[in-house]
mmCIF file of C-alpha atoms in Angstrom:
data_model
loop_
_atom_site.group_PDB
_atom_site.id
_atom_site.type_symbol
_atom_site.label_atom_id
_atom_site.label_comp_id
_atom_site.label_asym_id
_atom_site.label_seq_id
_atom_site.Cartn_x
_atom_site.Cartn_y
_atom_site.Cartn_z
ATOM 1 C CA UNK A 124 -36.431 347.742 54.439
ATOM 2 C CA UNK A 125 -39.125 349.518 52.293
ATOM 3 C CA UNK A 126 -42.580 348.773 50.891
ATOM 4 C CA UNK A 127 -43.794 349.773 47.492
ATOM 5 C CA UNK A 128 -47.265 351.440 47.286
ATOM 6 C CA UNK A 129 -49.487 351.985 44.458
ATOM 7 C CA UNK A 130 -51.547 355.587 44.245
ATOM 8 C CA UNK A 131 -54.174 353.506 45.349
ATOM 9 C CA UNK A 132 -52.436 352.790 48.583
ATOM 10 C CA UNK A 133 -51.880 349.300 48.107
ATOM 11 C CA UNK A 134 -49.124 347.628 49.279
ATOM 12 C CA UNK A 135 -47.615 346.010 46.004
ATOM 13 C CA UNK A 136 -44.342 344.477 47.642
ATOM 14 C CA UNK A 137 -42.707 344.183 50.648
ATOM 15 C CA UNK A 138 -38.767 344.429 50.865
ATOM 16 C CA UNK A 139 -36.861 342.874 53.931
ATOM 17 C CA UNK A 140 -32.956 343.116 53.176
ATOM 18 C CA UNK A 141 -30.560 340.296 55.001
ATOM 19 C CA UNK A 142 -33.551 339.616 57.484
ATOM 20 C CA UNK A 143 -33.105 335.833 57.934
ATOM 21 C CA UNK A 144 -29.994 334.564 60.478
ATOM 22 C CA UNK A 145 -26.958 332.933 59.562
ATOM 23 C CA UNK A 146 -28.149 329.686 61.268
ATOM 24 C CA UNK A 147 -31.404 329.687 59.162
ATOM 25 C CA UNK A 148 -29.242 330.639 55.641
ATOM 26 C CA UNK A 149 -27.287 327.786 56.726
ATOM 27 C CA UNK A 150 -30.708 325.668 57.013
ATOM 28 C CA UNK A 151 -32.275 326.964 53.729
ATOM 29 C CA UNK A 152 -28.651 325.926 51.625
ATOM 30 C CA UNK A 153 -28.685 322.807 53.565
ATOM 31 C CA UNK A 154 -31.974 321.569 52.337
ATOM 32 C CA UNK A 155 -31.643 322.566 48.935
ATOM 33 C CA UNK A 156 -28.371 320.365 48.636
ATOM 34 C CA UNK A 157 -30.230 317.623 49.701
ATOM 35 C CA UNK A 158 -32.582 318.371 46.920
ATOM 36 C CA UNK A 159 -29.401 318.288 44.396
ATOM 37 C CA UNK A 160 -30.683 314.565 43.065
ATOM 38 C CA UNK A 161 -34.252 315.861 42.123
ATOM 39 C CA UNK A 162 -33.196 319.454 40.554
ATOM 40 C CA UNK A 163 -34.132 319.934 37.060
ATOM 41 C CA UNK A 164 -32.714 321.714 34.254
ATOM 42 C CA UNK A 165 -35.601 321.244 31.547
ATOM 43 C CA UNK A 166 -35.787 321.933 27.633
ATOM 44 C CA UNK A 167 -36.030 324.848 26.040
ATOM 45 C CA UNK A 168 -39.617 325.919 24.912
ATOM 46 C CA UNK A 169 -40.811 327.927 22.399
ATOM 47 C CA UNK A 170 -44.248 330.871 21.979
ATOM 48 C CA UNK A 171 -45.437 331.296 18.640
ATOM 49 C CA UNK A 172 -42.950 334.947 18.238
ATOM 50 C CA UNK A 173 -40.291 332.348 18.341
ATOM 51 C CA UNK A 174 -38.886 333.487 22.207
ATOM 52 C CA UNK A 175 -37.939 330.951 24.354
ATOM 53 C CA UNK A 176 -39.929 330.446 27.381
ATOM 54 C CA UNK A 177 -40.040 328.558 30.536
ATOM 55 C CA UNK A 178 -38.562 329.210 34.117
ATOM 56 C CA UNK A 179 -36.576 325.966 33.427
ATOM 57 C CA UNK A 180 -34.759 326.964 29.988
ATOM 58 C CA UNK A 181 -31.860 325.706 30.368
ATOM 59 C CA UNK A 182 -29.878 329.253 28.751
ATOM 60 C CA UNK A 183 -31.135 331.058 31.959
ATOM 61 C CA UNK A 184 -28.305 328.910 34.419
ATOM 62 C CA UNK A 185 -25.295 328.751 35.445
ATOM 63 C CA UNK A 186 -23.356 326.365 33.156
ATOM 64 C CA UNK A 187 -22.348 322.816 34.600
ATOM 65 C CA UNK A 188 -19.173 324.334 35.562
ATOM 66 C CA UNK A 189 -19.734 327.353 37.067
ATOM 67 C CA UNK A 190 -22.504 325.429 39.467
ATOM 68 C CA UNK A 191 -20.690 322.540 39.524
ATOM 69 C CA UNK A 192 -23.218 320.566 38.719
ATOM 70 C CA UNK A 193 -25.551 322.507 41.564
ATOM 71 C CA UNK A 194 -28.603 324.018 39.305
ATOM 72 C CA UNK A 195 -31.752 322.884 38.609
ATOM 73 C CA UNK A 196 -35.694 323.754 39.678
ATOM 74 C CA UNK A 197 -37.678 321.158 42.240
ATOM 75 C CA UNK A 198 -41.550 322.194 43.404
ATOM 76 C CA UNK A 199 -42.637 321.095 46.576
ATOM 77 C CA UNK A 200 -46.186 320.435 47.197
ATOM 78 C CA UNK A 201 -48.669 318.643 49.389
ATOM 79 C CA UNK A 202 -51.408 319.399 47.248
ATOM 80 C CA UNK A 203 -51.480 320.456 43.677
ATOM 81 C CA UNK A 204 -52.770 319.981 40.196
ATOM 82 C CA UNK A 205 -50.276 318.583 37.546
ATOM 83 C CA UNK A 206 -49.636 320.643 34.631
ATOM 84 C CA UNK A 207 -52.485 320.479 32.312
ATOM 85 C CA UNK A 208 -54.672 318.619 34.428
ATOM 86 C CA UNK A 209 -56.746 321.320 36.173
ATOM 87 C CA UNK A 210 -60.299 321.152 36.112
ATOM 88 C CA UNK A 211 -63.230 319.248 37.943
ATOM 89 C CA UNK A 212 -62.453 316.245 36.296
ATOM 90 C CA UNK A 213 -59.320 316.337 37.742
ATOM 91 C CA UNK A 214 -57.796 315.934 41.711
ATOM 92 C CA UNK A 215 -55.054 317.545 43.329
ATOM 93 C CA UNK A 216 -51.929 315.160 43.794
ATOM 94 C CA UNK A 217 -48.659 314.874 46.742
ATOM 95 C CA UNK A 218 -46.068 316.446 43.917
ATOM 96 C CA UNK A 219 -43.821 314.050 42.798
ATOM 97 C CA UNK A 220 -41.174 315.583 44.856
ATOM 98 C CA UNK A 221 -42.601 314.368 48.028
ATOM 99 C CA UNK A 222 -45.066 311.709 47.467
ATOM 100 C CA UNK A 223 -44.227 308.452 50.007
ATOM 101 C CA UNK A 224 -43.994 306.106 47.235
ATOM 102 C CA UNK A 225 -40.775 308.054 46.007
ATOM 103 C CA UNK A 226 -38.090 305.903 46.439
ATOM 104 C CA UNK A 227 -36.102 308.971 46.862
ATOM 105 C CA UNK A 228 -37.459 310.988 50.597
ATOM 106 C CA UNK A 229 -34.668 313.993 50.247
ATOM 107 C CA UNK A 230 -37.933 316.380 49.734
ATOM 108 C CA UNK A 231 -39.423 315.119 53.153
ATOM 109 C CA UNK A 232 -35.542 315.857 54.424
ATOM 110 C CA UNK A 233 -35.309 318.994 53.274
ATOM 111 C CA UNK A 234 -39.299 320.007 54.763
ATOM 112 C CA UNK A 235 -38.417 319.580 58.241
ATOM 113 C CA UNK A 236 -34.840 321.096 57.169
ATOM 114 C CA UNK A 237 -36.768 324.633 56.730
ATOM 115 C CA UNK A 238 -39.446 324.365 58.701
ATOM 116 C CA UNK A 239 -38.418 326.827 61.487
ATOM 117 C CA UNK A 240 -37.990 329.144 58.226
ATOM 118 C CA UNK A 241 -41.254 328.665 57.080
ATOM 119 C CA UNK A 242 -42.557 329.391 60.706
ATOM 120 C CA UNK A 243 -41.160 332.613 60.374
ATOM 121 C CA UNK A 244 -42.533 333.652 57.141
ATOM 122 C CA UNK A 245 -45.702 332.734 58.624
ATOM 123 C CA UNK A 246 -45.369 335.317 60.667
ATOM 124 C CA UNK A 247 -44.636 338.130 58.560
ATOM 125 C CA UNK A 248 -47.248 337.022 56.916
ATOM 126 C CA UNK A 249 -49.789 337.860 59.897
ATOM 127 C CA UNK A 250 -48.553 341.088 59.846
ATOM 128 C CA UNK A 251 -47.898 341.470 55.828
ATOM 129 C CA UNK A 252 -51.297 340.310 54.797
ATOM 130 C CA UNK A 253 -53.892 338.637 57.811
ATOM 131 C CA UNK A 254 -56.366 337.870 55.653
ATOM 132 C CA UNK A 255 -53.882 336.125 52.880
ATOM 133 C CA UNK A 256 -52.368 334.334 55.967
ATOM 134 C CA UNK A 257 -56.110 332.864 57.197
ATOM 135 C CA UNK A 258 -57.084 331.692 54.438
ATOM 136 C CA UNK A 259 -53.502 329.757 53.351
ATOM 137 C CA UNK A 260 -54.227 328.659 57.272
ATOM 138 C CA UNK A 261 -57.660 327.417 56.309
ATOM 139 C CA UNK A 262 -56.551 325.752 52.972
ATOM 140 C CA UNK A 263 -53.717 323.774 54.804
ATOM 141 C CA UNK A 264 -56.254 322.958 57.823
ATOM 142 C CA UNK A 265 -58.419 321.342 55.524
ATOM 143 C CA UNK A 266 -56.614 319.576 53.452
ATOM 144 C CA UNK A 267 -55.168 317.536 56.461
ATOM 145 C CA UNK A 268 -58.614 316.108 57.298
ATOM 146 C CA UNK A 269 -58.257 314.607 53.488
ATOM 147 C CA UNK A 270 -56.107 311.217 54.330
ATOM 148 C CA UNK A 271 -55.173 311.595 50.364
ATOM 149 C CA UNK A 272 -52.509 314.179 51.301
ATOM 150 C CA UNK A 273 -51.125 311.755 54.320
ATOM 151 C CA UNK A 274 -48.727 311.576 55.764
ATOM 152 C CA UNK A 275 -46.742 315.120 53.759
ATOM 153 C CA UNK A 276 -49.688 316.987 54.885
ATOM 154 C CA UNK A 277 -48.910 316.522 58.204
ATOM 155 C CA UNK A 278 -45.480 317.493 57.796
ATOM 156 C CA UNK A 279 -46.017 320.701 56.230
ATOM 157 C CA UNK A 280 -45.649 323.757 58.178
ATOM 158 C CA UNK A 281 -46.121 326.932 55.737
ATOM 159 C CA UNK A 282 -49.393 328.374 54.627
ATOM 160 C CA UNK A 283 -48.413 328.725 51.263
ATOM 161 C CA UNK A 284 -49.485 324.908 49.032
ATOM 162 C CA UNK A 285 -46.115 325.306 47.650
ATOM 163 C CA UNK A 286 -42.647 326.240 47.181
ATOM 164 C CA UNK A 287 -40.089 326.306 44.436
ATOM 165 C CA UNK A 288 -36.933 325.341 45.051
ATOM 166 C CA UNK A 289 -34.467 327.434 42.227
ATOM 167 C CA UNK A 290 -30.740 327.024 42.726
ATOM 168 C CA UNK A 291 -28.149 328.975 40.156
ATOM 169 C CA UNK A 292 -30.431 330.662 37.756
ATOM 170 C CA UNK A 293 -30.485 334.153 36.533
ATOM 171 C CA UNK A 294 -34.478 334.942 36.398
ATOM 172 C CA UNK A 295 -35.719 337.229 33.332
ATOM 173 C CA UNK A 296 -38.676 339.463 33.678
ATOM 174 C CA UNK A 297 -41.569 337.753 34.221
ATOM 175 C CA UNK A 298 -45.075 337.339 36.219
ATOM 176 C CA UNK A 299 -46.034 334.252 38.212
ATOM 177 C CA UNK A 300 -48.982 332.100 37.019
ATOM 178 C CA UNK A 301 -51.684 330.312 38.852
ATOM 179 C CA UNK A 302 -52.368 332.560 41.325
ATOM 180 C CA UNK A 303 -54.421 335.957 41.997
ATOM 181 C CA UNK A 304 -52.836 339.696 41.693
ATOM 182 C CA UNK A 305 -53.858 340.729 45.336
ATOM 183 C CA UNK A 306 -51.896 337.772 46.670
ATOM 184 C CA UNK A 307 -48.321 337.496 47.897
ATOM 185 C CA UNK A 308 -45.796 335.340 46.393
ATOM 186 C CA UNK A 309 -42.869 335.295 49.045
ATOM 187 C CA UNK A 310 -38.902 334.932 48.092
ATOM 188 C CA UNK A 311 -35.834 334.742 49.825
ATOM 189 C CA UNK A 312 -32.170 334.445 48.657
ATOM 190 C CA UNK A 313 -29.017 332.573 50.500
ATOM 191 C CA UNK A 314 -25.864 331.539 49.236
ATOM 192 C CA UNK A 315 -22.303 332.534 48.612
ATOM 193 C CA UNK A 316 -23.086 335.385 46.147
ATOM 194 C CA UNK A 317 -22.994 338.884 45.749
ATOM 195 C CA UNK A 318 -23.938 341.995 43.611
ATOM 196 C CA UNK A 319 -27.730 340.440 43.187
ATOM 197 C CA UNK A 320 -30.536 342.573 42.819
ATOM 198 C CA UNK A 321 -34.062 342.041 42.532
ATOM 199 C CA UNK A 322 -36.051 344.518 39.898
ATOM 200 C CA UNK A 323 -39.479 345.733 39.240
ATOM 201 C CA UNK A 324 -38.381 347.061 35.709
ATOM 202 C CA UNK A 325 -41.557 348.924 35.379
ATOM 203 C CA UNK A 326 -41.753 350.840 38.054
ATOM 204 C CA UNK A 327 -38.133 351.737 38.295
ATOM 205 C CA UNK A 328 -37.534 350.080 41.234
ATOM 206 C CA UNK A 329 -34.173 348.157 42.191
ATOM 207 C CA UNK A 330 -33.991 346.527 45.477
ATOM 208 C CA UNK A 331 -30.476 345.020 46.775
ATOM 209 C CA UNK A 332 -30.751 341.391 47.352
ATOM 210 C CA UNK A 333 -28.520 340.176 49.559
ATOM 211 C CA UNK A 334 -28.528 336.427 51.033
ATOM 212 C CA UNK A 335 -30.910 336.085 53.471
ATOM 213 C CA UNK A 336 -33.390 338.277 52.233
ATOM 214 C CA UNK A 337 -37.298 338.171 52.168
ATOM 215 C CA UNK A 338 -39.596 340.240 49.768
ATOM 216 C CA UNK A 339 -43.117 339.432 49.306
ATOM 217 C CA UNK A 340 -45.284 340.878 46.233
ATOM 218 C CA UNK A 341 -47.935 340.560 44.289
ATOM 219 C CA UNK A 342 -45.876 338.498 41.927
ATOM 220 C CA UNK A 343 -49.050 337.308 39.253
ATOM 221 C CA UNK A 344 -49.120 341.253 38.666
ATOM 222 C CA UNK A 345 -45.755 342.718 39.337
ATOM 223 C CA UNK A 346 -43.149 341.711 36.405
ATOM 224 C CA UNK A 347 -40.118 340.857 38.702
ATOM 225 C CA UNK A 348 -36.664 339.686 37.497
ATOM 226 C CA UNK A 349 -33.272 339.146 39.117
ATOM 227 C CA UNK A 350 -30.568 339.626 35.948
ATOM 228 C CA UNK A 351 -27.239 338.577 37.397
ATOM 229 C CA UNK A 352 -25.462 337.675 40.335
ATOM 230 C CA UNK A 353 -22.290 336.629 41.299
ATOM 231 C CA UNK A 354 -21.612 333.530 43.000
ATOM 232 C CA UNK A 355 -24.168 330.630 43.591
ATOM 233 C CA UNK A 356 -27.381 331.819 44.560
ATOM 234 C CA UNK A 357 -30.405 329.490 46.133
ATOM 235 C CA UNK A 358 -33.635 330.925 45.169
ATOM 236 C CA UNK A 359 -37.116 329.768 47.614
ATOM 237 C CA UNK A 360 -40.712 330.765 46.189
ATOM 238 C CA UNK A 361 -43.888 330.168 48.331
ATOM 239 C CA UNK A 362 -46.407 330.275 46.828
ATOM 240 C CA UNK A 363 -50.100 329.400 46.560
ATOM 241 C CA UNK A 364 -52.104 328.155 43.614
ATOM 242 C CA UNK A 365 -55.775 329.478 43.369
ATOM 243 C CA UNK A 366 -57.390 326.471 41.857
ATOM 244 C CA UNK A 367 -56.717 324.754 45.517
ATOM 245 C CA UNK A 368 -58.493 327.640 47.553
ATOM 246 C CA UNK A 369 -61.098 327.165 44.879
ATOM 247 C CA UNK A 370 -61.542 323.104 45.466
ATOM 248 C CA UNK A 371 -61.768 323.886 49.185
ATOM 249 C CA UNK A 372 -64.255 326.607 48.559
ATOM 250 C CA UNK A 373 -62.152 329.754 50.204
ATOM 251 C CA UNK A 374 -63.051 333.644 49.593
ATOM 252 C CA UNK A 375 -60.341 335.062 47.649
ATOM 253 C CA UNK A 376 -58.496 337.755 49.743
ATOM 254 C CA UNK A 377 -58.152 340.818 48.032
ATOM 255 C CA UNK A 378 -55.419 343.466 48.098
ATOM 256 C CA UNK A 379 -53.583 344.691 51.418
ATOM 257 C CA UNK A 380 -53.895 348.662 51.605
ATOM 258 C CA UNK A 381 -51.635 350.743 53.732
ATOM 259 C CA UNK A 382 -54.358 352.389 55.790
ATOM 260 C CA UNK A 383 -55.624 348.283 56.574
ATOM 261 C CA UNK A 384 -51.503 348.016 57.954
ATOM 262 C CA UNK A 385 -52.113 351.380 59.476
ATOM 263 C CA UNK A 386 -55.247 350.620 61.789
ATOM 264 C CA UNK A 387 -54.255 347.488 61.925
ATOM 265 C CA UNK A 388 -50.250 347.638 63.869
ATOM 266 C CA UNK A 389 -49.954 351.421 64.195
ATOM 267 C CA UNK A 390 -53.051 352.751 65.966
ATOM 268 C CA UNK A 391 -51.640 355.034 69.232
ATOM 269 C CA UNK A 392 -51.776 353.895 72.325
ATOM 270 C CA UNK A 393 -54.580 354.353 74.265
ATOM 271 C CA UNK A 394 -54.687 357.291 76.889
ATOM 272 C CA UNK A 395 -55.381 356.215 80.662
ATOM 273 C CA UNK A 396 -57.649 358.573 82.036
ATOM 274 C CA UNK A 397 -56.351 360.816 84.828
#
């Protein structure tokens, strides 16, 4: 386990090798084959200097036969604005994923399938970031008192307003969107693979990734990439977009320094008098 620190002291990433159990790898792959009917494997886009772009280009998975068939991206969210349609004039939505009206209810499946996992990464995230954790705790809080979001709302356990299901895809360098730089973007890894690891290309930093790892970092302003793997490898991203902290009216956390983690979980003990 490490963390990576800034010369400012703030904590930039958080690196927790094999931490999850068997039983909740087993979970996490469980849920994400139940997915296998809504994963997509999109189109190729294109920016003006003619690279191709997109985390669902097609070029960055495993091919139909070394997946099998198993590849694909689904989000999961109980409240979240549809691409392009940010904005006041606009109001959050149940992604497709889960809405009720869905004939197809695997997403609902596969949210009580992890949510013992996404307990636990609750919890790391009391200790990882408190403030980033009240305020996720706030956003979710409110947005069950908004019978719009019923009944998902109800069923979702993790702070973060989403998560990104990624199964078989080799992830180029790249920041996250929609979110702030202080905040934590959390990932973890399971599957039958190997010889994964997960880079900050920038800093010079290569962390092993092994299934059941967690890392957490400040993905909207680290460039993060995993190049290869062998195997099949099941990606989960929590995450939380900024526009709904900003409908619900919630201070932005900022960054987590290691003197806050410091005074916060290492202070000594306090000496009885004699």
């Amino acid at each position: 386990p490490c963390v990576v620190v800034d010369v400012h002291e703030v904590i930039l990433a958080w690196h927790l090798p094999a931490v999850l159990s068997e039983e909740r790898q087993r979970d996490l792959e469980e849920a994400a084959r139940l997915l296998q009917p809504m994963l997509v494997v999109g189109s190729p886009q294109k920016h003006r200097s003619g690279k191709t772009i997109g985390r669902d280009d097609p070029s960055q998975f495993l091919s139909t036969e070394e997946s099998k068939d198993f590849r694909g991206i689904v989000t999961l969210s109980p409240a979240w604005y549809q691409a392009g349609h940010e904005g006041p004039q606009f109001q959050p939505e149940i992604s497709a994923s889960l809405k009720p009206t869905n004939k197809r209810q695997e997403g609902r499946l596969c949210l009580r399938k992890i949510a013992e996992t996404c307990a636990i990464i609750n919890a790391c995230m009391i200790v990882m970031h408190p403030a980033l954790y009240e305020a996720g705790f706030e956003v979710i809080r409110d947005l069950r008192s908004k019978p719009d979001f019923y009944p998902v709302i109800m069923e979702w356990v993790s702070i973060f307003n989403g998560i990104q299901v990624i199964v078989n895809r080799r992830t180029k360098p790249h920041v996250d969107g929609h979110t702030r730089s202080p905040w934590y973007d959390v990932v973890c890894s399971v599957g039958p693979y190997t010889a994964a690891i997960f880079g900050l290309r920038k800093l010079g930093v290569y962390l092993a990734y092994p299934p059941g790892t967690l890392i957490a970092l400040c993905g909207s302003f680290l460039e993060h990439e995993v190049p290869d793997f062998d195997g099949e490898r099941i990606c989960y991203a929590f995450f939380m977009r900024d526009a709904i902290h900003e409908l619900l009216g919630k201070k932005s956390p900022g960054w987590m320094y290691r003197t806050q983690y410091i005074n916060l979980h290492c202070s000594p003990p306090t000496t009885a008098p004699t």
